[in-house]
Coordinates of C-alpha atoms in Angstrom, one line a residue:
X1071 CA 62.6 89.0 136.1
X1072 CA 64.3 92.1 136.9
X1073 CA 65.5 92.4 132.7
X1074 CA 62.0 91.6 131.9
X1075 CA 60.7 94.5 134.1
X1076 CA 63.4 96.8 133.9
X1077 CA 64.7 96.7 130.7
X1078 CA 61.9 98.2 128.5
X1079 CA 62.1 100.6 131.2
X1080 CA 65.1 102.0 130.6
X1081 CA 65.3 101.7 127.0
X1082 CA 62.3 104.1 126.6
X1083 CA 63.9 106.0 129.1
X1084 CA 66.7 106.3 126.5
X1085 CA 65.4 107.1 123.9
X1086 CA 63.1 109.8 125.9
X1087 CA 66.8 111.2 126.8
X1088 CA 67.7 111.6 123.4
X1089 CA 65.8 114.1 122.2
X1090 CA 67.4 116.5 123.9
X1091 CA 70.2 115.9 121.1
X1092 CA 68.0 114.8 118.2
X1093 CA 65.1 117.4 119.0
X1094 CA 64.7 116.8 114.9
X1095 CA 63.0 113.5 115.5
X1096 CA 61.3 114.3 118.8
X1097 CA 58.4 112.3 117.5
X1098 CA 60.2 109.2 115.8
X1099 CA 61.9 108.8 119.5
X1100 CA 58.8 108.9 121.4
X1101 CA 57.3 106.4 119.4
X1102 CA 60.2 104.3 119.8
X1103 CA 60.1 104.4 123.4
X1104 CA 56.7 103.4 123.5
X1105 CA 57.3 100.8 121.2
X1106 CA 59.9 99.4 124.4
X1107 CA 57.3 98.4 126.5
X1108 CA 55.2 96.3 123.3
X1109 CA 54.4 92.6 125.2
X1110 CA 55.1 94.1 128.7
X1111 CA 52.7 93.0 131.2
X1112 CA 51.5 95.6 133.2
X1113 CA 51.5 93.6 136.5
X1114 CA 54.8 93.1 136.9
X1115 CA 55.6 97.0 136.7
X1116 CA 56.3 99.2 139.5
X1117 CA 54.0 102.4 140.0
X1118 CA 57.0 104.2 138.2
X1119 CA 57.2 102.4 135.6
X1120 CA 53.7 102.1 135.1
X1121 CA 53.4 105.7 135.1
X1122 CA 55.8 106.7 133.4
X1123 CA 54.5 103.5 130.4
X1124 CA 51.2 104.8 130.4
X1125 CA 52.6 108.5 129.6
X1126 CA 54.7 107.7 126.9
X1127 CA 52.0 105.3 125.0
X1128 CA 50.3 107.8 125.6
X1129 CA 51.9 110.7 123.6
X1130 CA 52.8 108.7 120.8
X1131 CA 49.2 107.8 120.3
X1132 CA 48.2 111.3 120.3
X1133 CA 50.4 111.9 117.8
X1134 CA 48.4 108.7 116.2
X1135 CA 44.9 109.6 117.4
X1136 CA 44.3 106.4 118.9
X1137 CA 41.8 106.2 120.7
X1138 CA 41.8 103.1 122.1
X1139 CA 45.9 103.1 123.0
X1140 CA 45.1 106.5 124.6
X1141 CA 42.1 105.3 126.6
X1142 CA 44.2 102.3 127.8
X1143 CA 47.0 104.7 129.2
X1144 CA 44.4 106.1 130.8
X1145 CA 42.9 103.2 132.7
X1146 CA 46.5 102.0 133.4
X1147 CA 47.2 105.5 135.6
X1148 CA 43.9 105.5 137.0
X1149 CA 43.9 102.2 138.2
X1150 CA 47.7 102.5 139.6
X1151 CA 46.4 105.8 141.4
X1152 CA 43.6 103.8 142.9
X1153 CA 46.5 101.0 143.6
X1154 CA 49.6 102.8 144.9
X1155 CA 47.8 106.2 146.1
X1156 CA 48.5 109.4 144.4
X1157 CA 51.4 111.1 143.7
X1158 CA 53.0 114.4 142.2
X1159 CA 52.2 114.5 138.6
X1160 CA 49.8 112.8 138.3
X1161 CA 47.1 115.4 137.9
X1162 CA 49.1 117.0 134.5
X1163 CA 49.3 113.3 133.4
X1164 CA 45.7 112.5 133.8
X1165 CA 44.5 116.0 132.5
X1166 CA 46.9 115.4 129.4
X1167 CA 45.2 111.9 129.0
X1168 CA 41.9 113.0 129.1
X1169 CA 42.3 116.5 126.8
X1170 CA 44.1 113.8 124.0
X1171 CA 41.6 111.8 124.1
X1172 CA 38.5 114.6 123.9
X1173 CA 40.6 115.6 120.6
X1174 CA 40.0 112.6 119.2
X1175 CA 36.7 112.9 119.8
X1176 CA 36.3 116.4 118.7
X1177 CA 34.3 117.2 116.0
X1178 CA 34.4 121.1 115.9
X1179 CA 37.6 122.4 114.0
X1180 CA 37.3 125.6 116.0
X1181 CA 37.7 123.9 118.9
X1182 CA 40.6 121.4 117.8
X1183 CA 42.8 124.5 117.9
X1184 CA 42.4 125.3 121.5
X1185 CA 42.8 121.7 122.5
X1186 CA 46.1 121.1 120.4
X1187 CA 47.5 124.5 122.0
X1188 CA 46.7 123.3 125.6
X1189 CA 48.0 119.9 125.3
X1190 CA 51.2 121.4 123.5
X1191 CA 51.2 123.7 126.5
X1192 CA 50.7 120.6 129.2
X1193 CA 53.4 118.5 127.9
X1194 CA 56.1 120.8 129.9
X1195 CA 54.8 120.1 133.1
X1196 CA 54.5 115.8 132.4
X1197 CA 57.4 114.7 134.6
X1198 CA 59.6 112.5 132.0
X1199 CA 61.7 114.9 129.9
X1200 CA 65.5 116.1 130.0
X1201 CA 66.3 119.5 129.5
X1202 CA 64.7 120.9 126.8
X1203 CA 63.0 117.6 124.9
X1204 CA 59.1 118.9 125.9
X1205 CA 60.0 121.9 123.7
X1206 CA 61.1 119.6 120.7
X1207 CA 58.0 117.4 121.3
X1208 CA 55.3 120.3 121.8
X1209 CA 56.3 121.6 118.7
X1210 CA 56.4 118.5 116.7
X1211 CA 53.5 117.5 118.4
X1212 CA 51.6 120.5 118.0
X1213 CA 52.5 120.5 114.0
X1214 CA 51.3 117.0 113.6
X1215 CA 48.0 117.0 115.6
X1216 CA 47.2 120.5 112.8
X1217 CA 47.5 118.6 110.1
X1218 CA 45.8 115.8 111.4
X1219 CA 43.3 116.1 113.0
X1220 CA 40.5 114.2 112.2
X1221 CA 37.2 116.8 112.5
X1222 CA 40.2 119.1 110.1
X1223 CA 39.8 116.1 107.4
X1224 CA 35.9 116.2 107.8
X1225 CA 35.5 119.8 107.3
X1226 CA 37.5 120.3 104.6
X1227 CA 35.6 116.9 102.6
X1228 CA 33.0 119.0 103.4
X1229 CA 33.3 121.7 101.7
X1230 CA 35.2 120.7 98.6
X1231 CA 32.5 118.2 98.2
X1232 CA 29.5 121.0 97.4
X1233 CA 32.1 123.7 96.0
X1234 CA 31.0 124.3 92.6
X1235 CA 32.9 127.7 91.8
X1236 CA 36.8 126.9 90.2
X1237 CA 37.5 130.3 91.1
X1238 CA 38.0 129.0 94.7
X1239 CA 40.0 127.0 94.1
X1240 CA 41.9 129.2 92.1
X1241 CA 42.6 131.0 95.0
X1242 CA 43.3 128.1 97.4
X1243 CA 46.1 126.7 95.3
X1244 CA 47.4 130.5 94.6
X1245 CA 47.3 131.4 98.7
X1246 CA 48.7 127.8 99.9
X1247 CA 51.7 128.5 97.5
X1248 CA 52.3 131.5 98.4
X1249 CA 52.3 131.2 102.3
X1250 CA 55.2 127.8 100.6
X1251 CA 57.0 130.7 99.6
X1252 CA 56.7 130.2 95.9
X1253 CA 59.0 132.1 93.9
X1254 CA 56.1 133.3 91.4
X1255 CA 52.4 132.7 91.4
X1256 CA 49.6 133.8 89.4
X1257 CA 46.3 133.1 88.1
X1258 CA 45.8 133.2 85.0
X1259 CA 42.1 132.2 84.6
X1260 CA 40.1 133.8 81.6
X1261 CA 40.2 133.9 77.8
X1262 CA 43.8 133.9 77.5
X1263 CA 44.8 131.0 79.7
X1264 CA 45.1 128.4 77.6
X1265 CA 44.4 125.5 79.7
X1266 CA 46.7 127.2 82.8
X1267 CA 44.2 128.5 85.7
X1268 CA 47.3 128.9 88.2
X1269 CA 50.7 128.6 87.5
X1270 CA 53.3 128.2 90.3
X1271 CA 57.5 128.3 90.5
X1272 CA 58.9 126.7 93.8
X1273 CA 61.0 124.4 95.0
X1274 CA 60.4 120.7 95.5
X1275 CA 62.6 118.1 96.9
X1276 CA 65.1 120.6 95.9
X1277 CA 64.6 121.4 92.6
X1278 CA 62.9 124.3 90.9
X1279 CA 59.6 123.3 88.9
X1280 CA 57.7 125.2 87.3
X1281 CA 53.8 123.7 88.1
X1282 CA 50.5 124.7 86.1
X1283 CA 47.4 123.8 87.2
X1284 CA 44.1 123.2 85.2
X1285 CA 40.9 123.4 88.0
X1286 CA 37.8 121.6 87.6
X1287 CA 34.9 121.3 90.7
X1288 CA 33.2 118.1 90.8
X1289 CA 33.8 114.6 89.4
X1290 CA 34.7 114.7 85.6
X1291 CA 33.5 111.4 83.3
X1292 CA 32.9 110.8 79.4
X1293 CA 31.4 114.3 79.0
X1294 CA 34.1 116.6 80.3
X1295 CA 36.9 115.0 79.4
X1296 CA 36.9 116.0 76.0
X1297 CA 37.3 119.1 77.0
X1298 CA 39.4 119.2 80.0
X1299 CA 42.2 117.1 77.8
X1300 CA 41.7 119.4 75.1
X1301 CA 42.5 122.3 78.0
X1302 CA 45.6 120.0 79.2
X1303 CA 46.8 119.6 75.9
X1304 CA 47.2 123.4 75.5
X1305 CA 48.4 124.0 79.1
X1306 CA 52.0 122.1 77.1
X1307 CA 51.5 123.6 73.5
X1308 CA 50.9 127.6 74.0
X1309 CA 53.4 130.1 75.1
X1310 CA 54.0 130.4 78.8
X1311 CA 53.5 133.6 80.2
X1312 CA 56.8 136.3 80.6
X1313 CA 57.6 134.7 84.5
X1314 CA 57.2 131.4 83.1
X1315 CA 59.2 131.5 80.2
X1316 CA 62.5 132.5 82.2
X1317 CA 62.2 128.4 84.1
X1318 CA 64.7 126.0 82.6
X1319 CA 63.6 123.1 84.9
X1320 CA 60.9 120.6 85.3
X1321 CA 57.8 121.2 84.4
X1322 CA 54.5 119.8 85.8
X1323 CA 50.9 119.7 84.4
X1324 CA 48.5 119.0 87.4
X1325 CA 44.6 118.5 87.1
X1326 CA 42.8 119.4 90.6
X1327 CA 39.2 117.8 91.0
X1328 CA 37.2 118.5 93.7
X1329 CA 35.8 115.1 93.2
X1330 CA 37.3 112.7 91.5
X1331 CA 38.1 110.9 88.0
X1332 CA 35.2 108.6 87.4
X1333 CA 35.7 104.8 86.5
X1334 CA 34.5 104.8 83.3
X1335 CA 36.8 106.9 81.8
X1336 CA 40.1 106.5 84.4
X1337 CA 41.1 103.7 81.6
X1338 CA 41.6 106.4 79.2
X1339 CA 42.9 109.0 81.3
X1340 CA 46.1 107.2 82.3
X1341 CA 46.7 105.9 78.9
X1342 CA 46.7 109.7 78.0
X1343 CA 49.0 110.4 80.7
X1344 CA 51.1 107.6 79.7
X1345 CA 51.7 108.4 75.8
X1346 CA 52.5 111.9 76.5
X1347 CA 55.0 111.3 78.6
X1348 CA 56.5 108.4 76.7
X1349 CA 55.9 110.5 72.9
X1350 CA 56.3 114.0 74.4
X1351 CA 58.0 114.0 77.6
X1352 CA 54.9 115.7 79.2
X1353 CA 54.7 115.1 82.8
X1354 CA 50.7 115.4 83.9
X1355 CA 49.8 114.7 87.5
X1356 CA 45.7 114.3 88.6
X1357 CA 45.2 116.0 92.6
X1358 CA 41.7 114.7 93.1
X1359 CA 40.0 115.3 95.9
X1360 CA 41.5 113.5 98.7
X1361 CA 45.3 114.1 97.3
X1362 CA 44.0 117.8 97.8
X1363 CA 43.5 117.4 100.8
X1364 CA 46.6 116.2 102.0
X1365 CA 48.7 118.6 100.1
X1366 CA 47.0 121.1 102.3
X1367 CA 47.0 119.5 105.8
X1368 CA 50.5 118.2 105.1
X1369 CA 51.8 121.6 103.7
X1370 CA 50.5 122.7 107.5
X1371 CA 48.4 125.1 105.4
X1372 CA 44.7 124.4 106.6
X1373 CA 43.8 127.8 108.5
X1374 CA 44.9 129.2 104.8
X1375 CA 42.4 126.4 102.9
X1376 CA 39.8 127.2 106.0
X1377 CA 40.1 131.1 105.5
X1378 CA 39.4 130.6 101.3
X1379 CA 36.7 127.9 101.8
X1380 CA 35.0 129.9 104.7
X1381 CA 35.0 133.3 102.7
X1382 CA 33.1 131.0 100.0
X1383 CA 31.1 129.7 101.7
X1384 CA 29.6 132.9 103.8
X1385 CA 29.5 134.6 100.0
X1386 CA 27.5 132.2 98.8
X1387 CA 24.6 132.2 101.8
X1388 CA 24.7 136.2 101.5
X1389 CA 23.7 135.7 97.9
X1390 CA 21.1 133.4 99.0
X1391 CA 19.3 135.3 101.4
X1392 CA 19.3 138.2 99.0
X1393 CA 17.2 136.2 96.4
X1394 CA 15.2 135.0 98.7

């Protein structure tokens, strides 16, 4: 009995103690410990333990946004409050508890900000780290729940879905790179572009690419894609511009959609792909809409998507009410 009750204990208590060494994978520990008391009855754990299980499950599923596991840590330390009477702590826990689980529920990207700052900001007063671990976790924590966020997804589907001007996006791809830290970045929009709207140098996974980027709002089908392949073909064939002539290394062709690549013509789309890379060597990637968005929520860049979107967005009702 006492392994069965003790063990998980300890071995989340464990891995909790690492971080302190390993604040790198602050997050990947945390899960782990929780994932020590997986099968563990409740019943048989002491107001300690059950405590300190029902924080721990309980910041690994914030990091999750699970409701549910978070709404079950919170019933477990209410009800061993109720049981065993209250002790220190357990105010921070429960307020912790109940702000993870209102950002689950939250709706209102303005709002998801404050919330992730006071949780990160509660997390060094929750009575289970060593040393400095809640500094590792708040800021892993903190950097995960941005990009995240659920009502951050929502808004950002929002607005890509009505956008209807390229040279947003434009922007948005020019601004996110830059706050990367690209090397170079330009648009190159206009008569002269030959199928290159942006066109980015940075590094990725190491290696210096040079990336150009054809933009197109909406879904594309049979109609457009005359075009836009015509466009892609000449992003490879002209001249690259004086920057982008110096770049010896990879090079990319990306298409970003606002929407998507519509079924009837997806066939034909990869087979393009597909023989220019085999006949030409051309490497061509499609960012529709939802890759876009996690390039920018995993880049950590959505305040920069939310200022260009936003600036868009309050342009284009100005314009309205002027007409009107």
């Amino acid at each position: 009995m006492n392994q069965t009750v003790w063990a998980p204990h300890y071995g989340a208590r464990s891995k909790i103690a690492n971080i302190h060494e390993n604040p790198d994978n602050a997050m990947k520990l945390i899960q782990q410990a929780a994932n020590c008391f997986n099968g563990v009855e409740m019943g048989w754990l002491a107001s300690s333990q059950r405590r300190y299980r029902a924080l721990v499950v309980g910041i690994a599923a914030t990091a999750r946004f699970d409701e549910s596991a978070l709404s079950s840590a919170l019933d477990d330390l209410k009800s061993t409050i109720q049981l065993g009477g209250h002790d220190a702590g357990d105010d921070k826990m429960q307020e912790y508890l109940e702000l993870a689980l209102t950002l689950c529920k939250q709706k209102d990207v303005a709002k998801v900000q404050r919330l992730v700052n006071r949780i990160a900001g509660l997390l060094d007063a929750l009575p289970i780290w060593h040393e400095r671990g809640s500094t590792a976790v708040a800021n892993q924590l903190g950097a995960t729940l941005m990009r995240h966020a659920p009502a951050q997804r929502e808004w950002l589907y929002s607005k890509l879905s009505v956008l209807r001007e390229e040279k947003v996006l434009h922007r948005l791809i020019l601004e996110v790179y830059q706050s990367l830290g690209a090397e170079y970045a330009q648009v190159l929009h206009g008569a002269f572009e030959n199928g290159k709207d942006v066109v980015v140098r940075c590094v990725a996974g190491g290696v210096h690419e040079l990336r150009m980027f054809q933009v197109k709002c909406g879904n594309i089908g049979a109609a457009e894609w005359p075009g836009v392949k015509d466009q892609l073909e000449r992003m490879f064939e002209a001249p690259r511009t004086p920057h982008a002539s110096e770049h010896s290394g990879p090079v990319v062709g990306v298409l970003v959609l606002s929407g998507h690549v519509k079924p009837s013509i997806f066939e034909a789309v990869e087979g393009w792909r597909a023989s220019r890379r085999a006949n030409l060597g051309w490497r061509c990637e499609v960012m529709h809409m939802n890759e876009l968005v996690n390039w920018i929520l995993n880049s950590g860049c959505f305040e920069v998507a939310q200022r260009c979107l936003a600036e868009h967005v309050d342009a284009t009702t100005r314009r309205r009410g002027v007409k009107s």
